[in-house]
Every structure is written in structure tokens, then in C-alpha cells.
Amino acid sequence: MLAIVSGWAVDQLITRKIIQSERKAVYRYGCELMLSTVFSILFILFAGLFLNCFLPAFVFVVFFMPVRTVSSGYHAPSYGRCFLLTNLIAFVCVYGAAYCLRFGSGLQWGMWVLFLTSHLFIWCRGPFRSRRHPLKEETVIRNRTGMHRIQMIEIVAGAGFHIMESRHILYTAVLATVAVALMIAAAEKEEGKNVGSISGNL
């Protein structure tokens, strides 16, 4: 489905001479990635609306998607699996945050430690740089700058949730940030396995 829609969209751009045909594969991949992200966001928001937790679902999207996009990390082997994984993470974060409310307000400071620790990990280790799919240095620098700006905004927003005592929203934001950090850690671990297997075959 994504391949068909992306192929049609790119063909239209080529026909109208907006892009060059030589870069068709690159634009098609970018279009597929964009559509996959949009579908995931819409599904999460509609599911949140249907399950009466639209605001936490929206907060998850805001805290997970932007920094995840520029920090990179683990990617599922197919768009279908990526869609399922993203929605599973959203479900765990939203309902995990609701479960954490049972432990009372005393948990709030512990969640703040988790929040800041995850942000520190992302700040230092992101964006993830794959050896198999290396990015240009200027792209890495641009992504890192954008990532740091997004992180600072998220920390300020988290402080606002804390002041307003919106614990469900704050906890959702925390767990979404933890998920981004885990995606980077998972990618680093996977990259290490691949490097080890390649070295072992030499």
C-alpha cells in the first residue's frame, strides 16, 4: 500500500519536473517513511480518542515522534512491523503512565530522575549513527542541533506538567522519553552484534 502510494506520488513529481528521475529511489523511500509516520500518528490519536485518553495519546506523539525522528535508533525491518511497534510503545506508555498513578504523588520525583536520565542519555548518544547506513556529517550535526533543541523544550514542558500536577501527562511524557532512549540503546546493541558477526566472518 505504502509502496503504491509513494510510487504514484513520486511519479507525479517527476512528471511535473519537480524532482529528477535519477533520485527516484531516494524520494520514494522518503515518501514511504513519511507516510508510515503519518499513519502511525493518526492511528495513535484516533485510538486515544476512541479509548477516552486522547490527551495522553497526544502527549505521547509530541514527546516521542519529534525527538525520535532526529535521534534515530532502532528501526523495524518492515513498515508493517514499524507501525505495530510504534503503536505498542504508545499503548505501553499511555497505560503504563495510568498504572503509575496508583503509587501516589511520591513517585513523581522518581519519574523526574528517570526523565532527566533518559534525556541525558539521548543528549550524549544521539543521533544514532549506523555503520551500514552512514549519514553525512552535516546531516548528523543538523540532527543533533535539532534534537537538543527539542529536548530542552520537552524538559521545560515537563516542568510545566509538574507544576500543574498533571501527573498522568507527565508520566506519559517520561515513558515516551524512556522509549526513545531504549530505541537508541537497542540500535547500538544491534549494531554491535552486526559488527561482531562481520568480524567473525573475516
PDB file of C-alpha atoms in Angstrom:
ATOM      1  CA  MET A   1       0.000   0.000   0.000  1.00  0.00           C
ATOM      2  CA  LEU A   2       2.721   2.452   1.034  1.00  0.00           C
ATOM      3  CA  ALA A   3       4.871   1.450  -1.930  1.00  0.00           C
ATOM      4  CA  ILE A   4       1.986   2.011  -4.361  1.00  0.00           C
ATOM      5  CA  VAL A   5       1.027   5.422  -2.955  1.00  0.00           C
ATOM      6  CA  SER A   6       4.659   6.544  -2.683  1.00  0.00           C
ATOM      7  CA  GLY A   7       5.448   5.362  -6.205  1.00  0.00           C
ATOM      8  CA  TRP A   8       2.472   7.255  -7.600  1.00  0.00           C
ATOM      9  CA  ALA A   9       3.354  10.440  -5.691  1.00  0.00           C
ATOM     10  CA  VAL A  10       6.997  10.357  -6.811  1.00  0.00           C
ATOM     11  CA  ASP A  11       5.998   9.671 -10.422  1.00  0.00           C
ATOM     12  CA  GLN A  12       3.765  12.747 -10.303  1.00  0.00           C
ATOM     13  CA  LEU A  13       6.647  14.865  -9.033  1.00  0.00           C
ATOM     14  CA  ILE A  14       8.909  13.563 -11.796  1.00  0.00           C
ATOM     15  CA  THR A  15       6.261  14.183 -14.461  1.00  0.00           C
ATOM     16  CA  ARG A  16       5.910  17.768 -13.285  1.00  0.00           C
ATOM     17  CA  LYS A  17       9.709  18.096 -13.240  1.00  0.00           C
ATOM     18  CA  ILE A  18       9.764  18.965  -9.552  1.00  0.00           C
ATOM     19  CA  ILE A  19      12.374  16.279  -8.853  1.00  0.00           C
ATOM     20  CA  GLN A  20      14.904  14.441 -11.025  1.00  0.00           C
ATOM     21  CA  SER A  21      14.191  10.874 -12.106  1.00  0.00           C
ATOM     22  CA  GLU A  22      17.725   9.819 -11.119  1.00  0.00           C
ATOM     23  CA  ARG A  23      16.799  10.313  -7.454  1.00  0.00           C
ATOM     24  CA  LYS A  24      13.506   8.447  -7.682  1.00  0.00           C
ATOM     25  CA  ALA A  25      14.545   5.701  -5.241  1.00  0.00           C
ATOM     26  CA  VAL A  26      15.621   8.241  -2.605  1.00  0.00           C
ATOM     27  CA  TYR A  27      12.387  10.232  -2.834  1.00  0.00           C
ATOM     28  CA  ARG A  28      10.303   7.075  -2.852  1.00  0.00           C
ATOM     29  CA  TYR A  29      11.965   5.874   0.348  1.00  0.00           C
ATOM     30  CA  GLY A  30      11.451   9.281   1.954  1.00  0.00           C
ATOM     31  CA  CYS A  31       7.802   9.323   0.913  1.00  0.00           C
ATOM     32  CA  GLU A  32       7.224   5.825   2.327  1.00  0.00           C
ATOM     33  CA  LEU A  33       8.860   6.829   5.602  1.00  0.00           C
ATOM     34  CA  MET A  34       6.769   9.990   5.847  1.00  0.00           C
ATOM     35  CA  LEU A  35       3.504   8.177   5.106  1.00  0.00           C
ATOM     36  CA  SER A  36       4.342   5.436   7.601  1.00  0.00           C
ATOM     37  CA  THR A  37       4.938   8.058  10.309  1.00  0.00           C
ATOM     38  CA  VAL A  38       1.737   9.957   9.463  1.00  0.00           C
ATOM     39  CA  PHE A  39      -0.366   6.763   9.542  1.00  0.00           C
ATOM     40  CA  SER A  40       1.120   5.806  12.916  1.00  0.00           C
ATOM     41  CA  ILE A  41       0.396   9.238  14.389  1.00  0.00           C
ATOM     42  CA  LEU A  42      -3.189   9.274  13.103  1.00  0.00           C
ATOM     43  CA  PHE A  43      -3.862   5.760  14.375  1.00  0.00           C
ATOM     44  CA  ILE A  44      -2.494   6.592  17.841  1.00  0.00           C
ATOM     45  CA  LEU A  45      -4.595   9.766  18.059  1.00  0.00           C
ATOM     46  CA  PHE A  46      -7.785   8.081  16.835  1.00  0.00           C
ATOM     47  CA  ALA A  47      -7.201   5.147  19.203  1.00  0.00           C
ATOM     48  CA  GLY A  48      -6.698   7.615  22.051  1.00  0.00           C
ATOM     49  CA  LEU A  49      -9.932   9.371  21.140  1.00  0.00           C
ATOM     50  CA  PHE A  50     -11.811   6.072  20.962  1.00  0.00           C
ATOM     51  CA  LEU A  51     -10.384   4.876  24.309  1.00  0.00           C
ATOM     52  CA  ASN A  52     -11.047   8.203  26.090  1.00  0.00           C
ATOM     53  CA  CYS A  53      -7.360   9.001  26.539  1.00  0.00           C
ATOM     54  CA  PHE A  54      -6.792  11.438  23.691  1.00  0.00           C
ATOM     55  CA  LEU A  55      -4.672  13.919  25.679  1.00  0.00           C
ATOM     56  CA  PRO A  56      -2.148  11.324  26.922  1.00  0.00           C
ATOM     57  CA  ALA A  57      -2.004   9.862  23.385  1.00  0.00           C
ATOM     58  CA  PHE A  58      -1.354  13.340  22.002  1.00  0.00           C
ATOM     59  CA  VAL A  59       1.369  13.950  24.593  1.00  0.00           C
ATOM     60  CA  PHE A  60       2.996  10.641  23.651  1.00  0.00           C
ATOM     61  CA  VAL A  61       3.088  11.686  19.993  1.00  0.00           C
ATOM     62  CA  VAL A  62       4.546  15.104  20.844  1.00  0.00           C
ATOM     63  CA  PHE A  63       7.248  13.715  23.148  1.00  0.00           C
ATOM     64  CA  PHE A  64       8.111  10.590  21.150  1.00  0.00           C
ATOM     65  CA  MET A  65       7.924  11.420  17.456  1.00  0.00           C
ATOM     66  CA  PRO A  66       9.959  14.651  17.049  1.00  0.00           C
ATOM     67  CA  VAL A  67      12.990  13.626  19.101  1.00  0.00           C
ATOM     68  CA  ARG A  68      12.794  10.053  17.788  1.00  0.00           C
ATOM     69  CA  THR A  69      12.920  11.356  14.215  1.00  0.00           C
ATOM     70  CA  VAL A  70      16.163  13.285  14.701  1.00  0.00           C
ATOM     71  CA  SER A  71      17.815  10.943  17.229  1.00  0.00           C
ATOM     72  CA  SER A  72      17.131   7.829  15.130  1.00  0.00           C
ATOM     73  CA  GLY A  73      17.693   4.467  16.807  1.00  0.00           C
ATOM     74  CA  TYR A  74      16.228   1.015  16.263  1.00  0.00           C
ATOM     75  CA  HIS A  75      14.142   0.550  13.109  1.00  0.00           C
ATOM     76  CA  ALA A  76      11.895  -2.436  12.472  1.00  0.00           C
ATOM     77  CA  PRO A  77      12.705  -4.447   9.326  1.00  0.00           C
ATOM     78  CA  SER A  78       9.416  -3.524   7.624  1.00  0.00           C
ATOM     79  CA  TYR A  79       6.899  -0.673   7.655  1.00  0.00           C
ATOM     80  CA  GLY A  80       4.215  -3.014   8.954  1.00  0.00           C
ATOM     81  CA  ARG A  81       6.322  -4.038  11.931  1.00  0.00           C
ATOM     82  CA  CYS A  82       7.300  -0.421  12.495  1.00  0.00           C
ATOM     83  CA  PHE A  83       3.618   0.522  12.628  1.00  0.00           C
ATOM     84  CA  LEU A  84       2.851  -2.251  15.117  1.00  0.00           C
ATOM     85  CA  LEU A  85       5.908  -1.484  17.261  1.00  0.00           C
ATOM     86  CA  THR A  86       5.149   2.254  17.423  1.00  0.00           C
ATOM     87  CA  ASN A  87       1.551   1.641  18.431  1.00  0.00           C
ATOM     88  CA  LEU A  88       2.595  -0.956  21.008  1.00  0.00           C
ATOM     89  CA  ILE A  89       5.024   1.553  22.538  1.00  0.00           C
ATOM     90  CA  ALA A  90       2.273   4.187  22.600  1.00  0.00           C
ATOM     91  CA  PHE A  91      -0.095   1.772  24.359  1.00  0.00           C
ATOM     92  CA  VAL A  92       2.534   0.832  26.960  1.00  0.00           C
ATOM     93  CA  CYS A  93       3.433   4.470  27.642  1.00  0.00           C
ATOM     94  CA  VAL A  94      -0.139   5.757  27.981  1.00  0.00           C
ATOM     95  CA  TYR A  95      -1.462   2.870  30.072  1.00  0.00           C
ATOM     96  CA  GLY A  96       1.832   2.435  31.918  1.00  0.00           C
ATOM     97  CA  ALA A  97       1.565   6.070  32.994  1.00  0.00           C
ATOM     98  CA  ALA A  98      -2.019   5.492  34.158  1.00  0.00           C
ATOM     99  CA  TYR A  99      -0.869   2.472  36.178  1.00  0.00           C
ATOM    100  CA  CYS A 100       1.919   4.525  37.803  1.00  0.00           C
ATOM    101  CA  LEU A 101      -0.734   6.893  39.179  1.00  0.00           C
ATOM    102  CA  ARG A 102      -1.688   4.169  41.651  1.00  0.00           C
ATOM    103  CA  PHE A 103       1.570   4.716  43.543  1.00  0.00           C
ATOM    104  CA  GLY A 104       0.604   8.249  44.530  1.00  0.00           C
ATOM    105  CA  SER A 105       2.405  11.552  44.166  1.00  0.00           C
ATOM    106  CA  GLY A 106       5.557  10.208  45.837  1.00  0.00           C
ATOM    107  CA  LEU A 107       6.524   8.555  42.578  1.00  0.00           C
ATOM    108  CA  GLN A 108       6.686  11.913  40.809  1.00  0.00           C
ATOM    109  CA  TRP A 109      10.275  12.698  41.843  1.00  0.00           C
ATOM    110  CA  GLY A 110      11.428   9.237  40.833  1.00  0.00           C
ATOM    111  CA  MET A 111       9.846   9.770  37.435  1.00  0.00           C
ATOM    112  CA  TRP A 112      11.701  13.075  37.153  1.00  0.00           C
ATOM    113  CA  VAL A 113      15.008  11.278  37.748  1.00  0.00           C
ATOM    114  CA  LEU A 114      14.057   8.784  35.034  1.00  0.00           C
ATOM    115  CA  PHE A 115      13.025  11.635  32.736  1.00  0.00           C
ATOM    116  CA  LEU A 116      16.278  13.563  33.118  1.00  0.00           C
ATOM    117  CA  THR A 117      18.438  10.419  32.958  1.00  0.00           C
ATOM    118  CA  SER A 118      16.787   9.393  29.689  1.00  0.00           C
ATOM    119  CA  HIS A 119      17.249  12.876  28.262  1.00  0.00           C
ATOM    120  CA  LEU A 120      20.925  12.849  29.271  1.00  0.00           C
ATOM    121  CA  PHE A 121      21.408   9.509  27.516  1.00  0.00           C
ATOM    122  CA  ILE A 122      19.713  10.798  24.355  1.00  0.00           C
ATOM    123  CA  TRP A 123      21.681  14.065  24.530  1.00  0.00           C
ATOM    124  CA  CYS A 124      25.030  12.244  24.721  1.00  0.00           C
ATOM    125  CA  ARG A 125      24.373   9.222  22.474  1.00  0.00           C
ATOM    126  CA  GLY A 126      22.073  10.640  19.832  1.00  0.00           C
ATOM    127  CA  PRO A 127      21.710  10.822  16.999  1.00  0.00           C
ATOM    128  CA  PHE A 128      22.492   7.167  16.411  1.00  0.00           C
ATOM    129  CA  ARG A 129      24.925   6.675  13.527  1.00  0.00           C
ATOM    130  CA  SER A 130      24.662   3.381  11.679  1.00  0.00           C
ATOM    131  CA  ARG A 131      27.761   1.936  10.014  1.00  0.00           C
ATOM    132  CA  ARG A 132      25.599   0.265   7.382  1.00  0.00           C
ATOM    133  CA  HIS A 133      23.669   3.430   6.551  1.00  0.00           C
ATOM    134  CA  PRO A 134      26.029   6.323   7.339  1.00  0.00           C
ATOM    135  CA  LEU A 135      24.781   9.908   7.274  1.00  0.00           C
ATOM    136  CA  LYS A 136      26.675  12.895   6.015  1.00  0.00           C
ATOM    137  CA  GLU A 137      28.452  14.824   8.755  1.00  0.00           C
ATOM    138  CA  GLU A 138      26.402  17.965   8.101  1.00  0.00           C
ATOM    139  CA  THR A 139      23.209  15.906   8.462  1.00  0.00           C
ATOM    140  CA  VAL A 140      24.393  14.498  11.780  1.00  0.00           C
ATOM    141  CA  ILE A 141      25.243  17.993  13.059  1.00  0.00           C
ATOM    142  CA  ARG A 142      21.872  19.361  11.925  1.00  0.00           C
ATOM    143  CA  ASN A 143      20.005  16.461  13.547  1.00  0.00           C
ATOM    144  CA  ARG A 144      21.965  16.808  16.792  1.00  0.00           C
ATOM    145  CA  THR A 145      21.232  20.538  16.990  1.00  0.00           C
ATOM    146  CA  GLY A 146      17.520  19.934  16.347  1.00  0.00           C
ATOM    147  CA  MET A 147      17.488  17.068  18.849  1.00  0.00           C
ATOM    148  CA  HIS A 148      18.999  19.204  21.614  1.00  0.00           C
ATOM    149  CA  ARG A 149      16.503  22.000  20.980  1.00  0.00           C
ATOM    150  CA  ILE A 150      13.583  19.602  21.124  1.00  0.00           C
ATOM    151  CA  GLN A 151      14.926  18.094  24.336  1.00  0.00           C
ATOM    152  CA  MET A 152      15.167  21.474  26.044  1.00  0.00           C
ATOM    153  CA  ILE A 153      11.574  22.257  25.052  1.00  0.00           C
ATOM    154  CA  GLU A 154      10.429  18.882  26.380  1.00  0.00           C
ATOM    155  CA  ILE A 155      12.165  19.389  29.724  1.00  0.00           C
ATOM    156  CA  VAL A 156      10.527  22.808  30.133  1.00  0.00           C
ATOM    157  CA  ALA A 157       7.159  21.305  29.182  1.00  0.00           C
ATOM    158  CA  GLY A 158       7.716  18.514  31.711  1.00  0.00           C
ATOM    159  CA  ALA A 159       8.345  21.132  34.393  1.00  0.00           C
ATOM    160  CA  GLY A 160       5.049  22.752  33.421  1.00  0.00           C
ATOM    161  CA  PHE A 161       3.201  19.442  33.818  1.00  0.00           C
ATOM    162  CA  HIS A 162       4.847  19.045  37.230  1.00  0.00           C
ATOM    163  CA  ILE A 163       3.761  22.499  38.384  1.00  0.00           C
ATOM    164  CA  MET A 164       0.196  21.903  37.159  1.00  0.00           C
ATOM    165  CA  GLU A 165       0.239  18.490  38.877  1.00  0.00           C
ATOM    166  CA  SER A 166      -0.802  16.769  35.646  1.00  0.00           C
ATOM    167  CA  ARG A 167       0.787  13.502  36.707  1.00  0.00           C
ATOM    168  CA  HIS A 168      -0.749  11.283  34.005  1.00  0.00           C
ATOM    169  CA  ILE A 169       0.502  13.657  31.317  1.00  0.00           C
ATOM    170  CA  LEU A 170       3.934  13.972  32.937  1.00  0.00           C
ATOM    171  CA  TYR A 171       4.316  10.216  33.337  1.00  0.00           C
ATOM    172  CA  THR A 172       3.316   9.654  29.709  1.00  0.00           C
ATOM    173  CA  ALA A 173       5.961  12.166  28.635  1.00  0.00           C
ATOM    174  CA  VAL A 174       8.543  10.427  30.828  1.00  0.00           C
ATOM    175  CA  LEU A 175       7.808   6.966  29.461  1.00  0.00           C
ATOM    176  CA  ALA A 176       7.827   8.271  25.877  1.00  0.00           C
ATOM    177  CA  THR A 177      11.296   9.734  26.504  1.00  0.00           C
ATOM    178  CA  VAL A 178      12.471   6.458  28.045  1.00  0.00           C
ATOM    179  CA  ALA A 179      11.218   4.675  24.922  1.00  0.00           C
ATOM    180  CA  VAL A 180      13.332   6.942  22.688  1.00  0.00           C
ATOM    181  CA  ALA A 181      16.414   6.245  24.827  1.00  0.00           C
ATOM    182  CA  LEU A 182      15.751   2.493  24.656  1.00  0.00           C
ATOM    183  CA  MET A 183      15.430   2.682  20.861  1.00  0.00           C
ATOM    184  CA  ILE A 184      18.902   4.228  20.667  1.00  0.00           C
ATOM    185  CA  ALA A 185      20.306   1.625  23.084  1.00  0.00           C
ATOM    186  CA  ALA A 186      18.693  -1.196  21.081  1.00  0.00           C
ATOM    187  CA  ALA A 187      20.180   0.148  17.847  1.00  0.00           C
ATOM    188  CA  GLU A 188      23.633   0.359  19.424  1.00  0.00           C
ATOM    189  CA  LYS A 189      23.338  -3.214  20.681  1.00  0.00           C
ATOM    190  CA  GLU A 190      22.157  -4.461  17.284  1.00  0.00           C
ATOM    191  CA  GLU A 191      24.959  -2.594  15.548  1.00  0.00           C
ATOM    192  CA  GLY A 192      27.467  -4.234  17.892  1.00  0.00           C
ATOM    193  CA  LYS A 193      26.114  -7.688  17.034  1.00  0.00           C
ATOM    194  CA  ASN A 194      26.357  -6.973  13.327  1.00  0.00           C
ATOM    195  CA  VAL A 195      29.926  -5.696  13.644  1.00  0.00           C
ATOM    196  CA  GLY A 196      30.844  -8.793  15.653  1.00  0.00           C
ATOM    197  CA  SER A 197      29.318 -11.182  13.114  1.00  0.00           C
ATOM    198  CA  ILE A 198      31.065  -9.409  10.247  1.00  0.00           C
ATOM    199  CA  SER A 199      34.416  -9.500  12.028  1.00  0.00           C
ATOM    200  CA  GLY A 200      33.934 -13.169  12.829  1.00  0.00           C
ATOM    201  CA  ASN A 201      33.421 -13.988   9.165  1.00  0.00           C
ATOM    202  CA  LEU A 202      36.608 -12.277   8.011  1.00  0.00           C
TER     203      LEU A 202
END
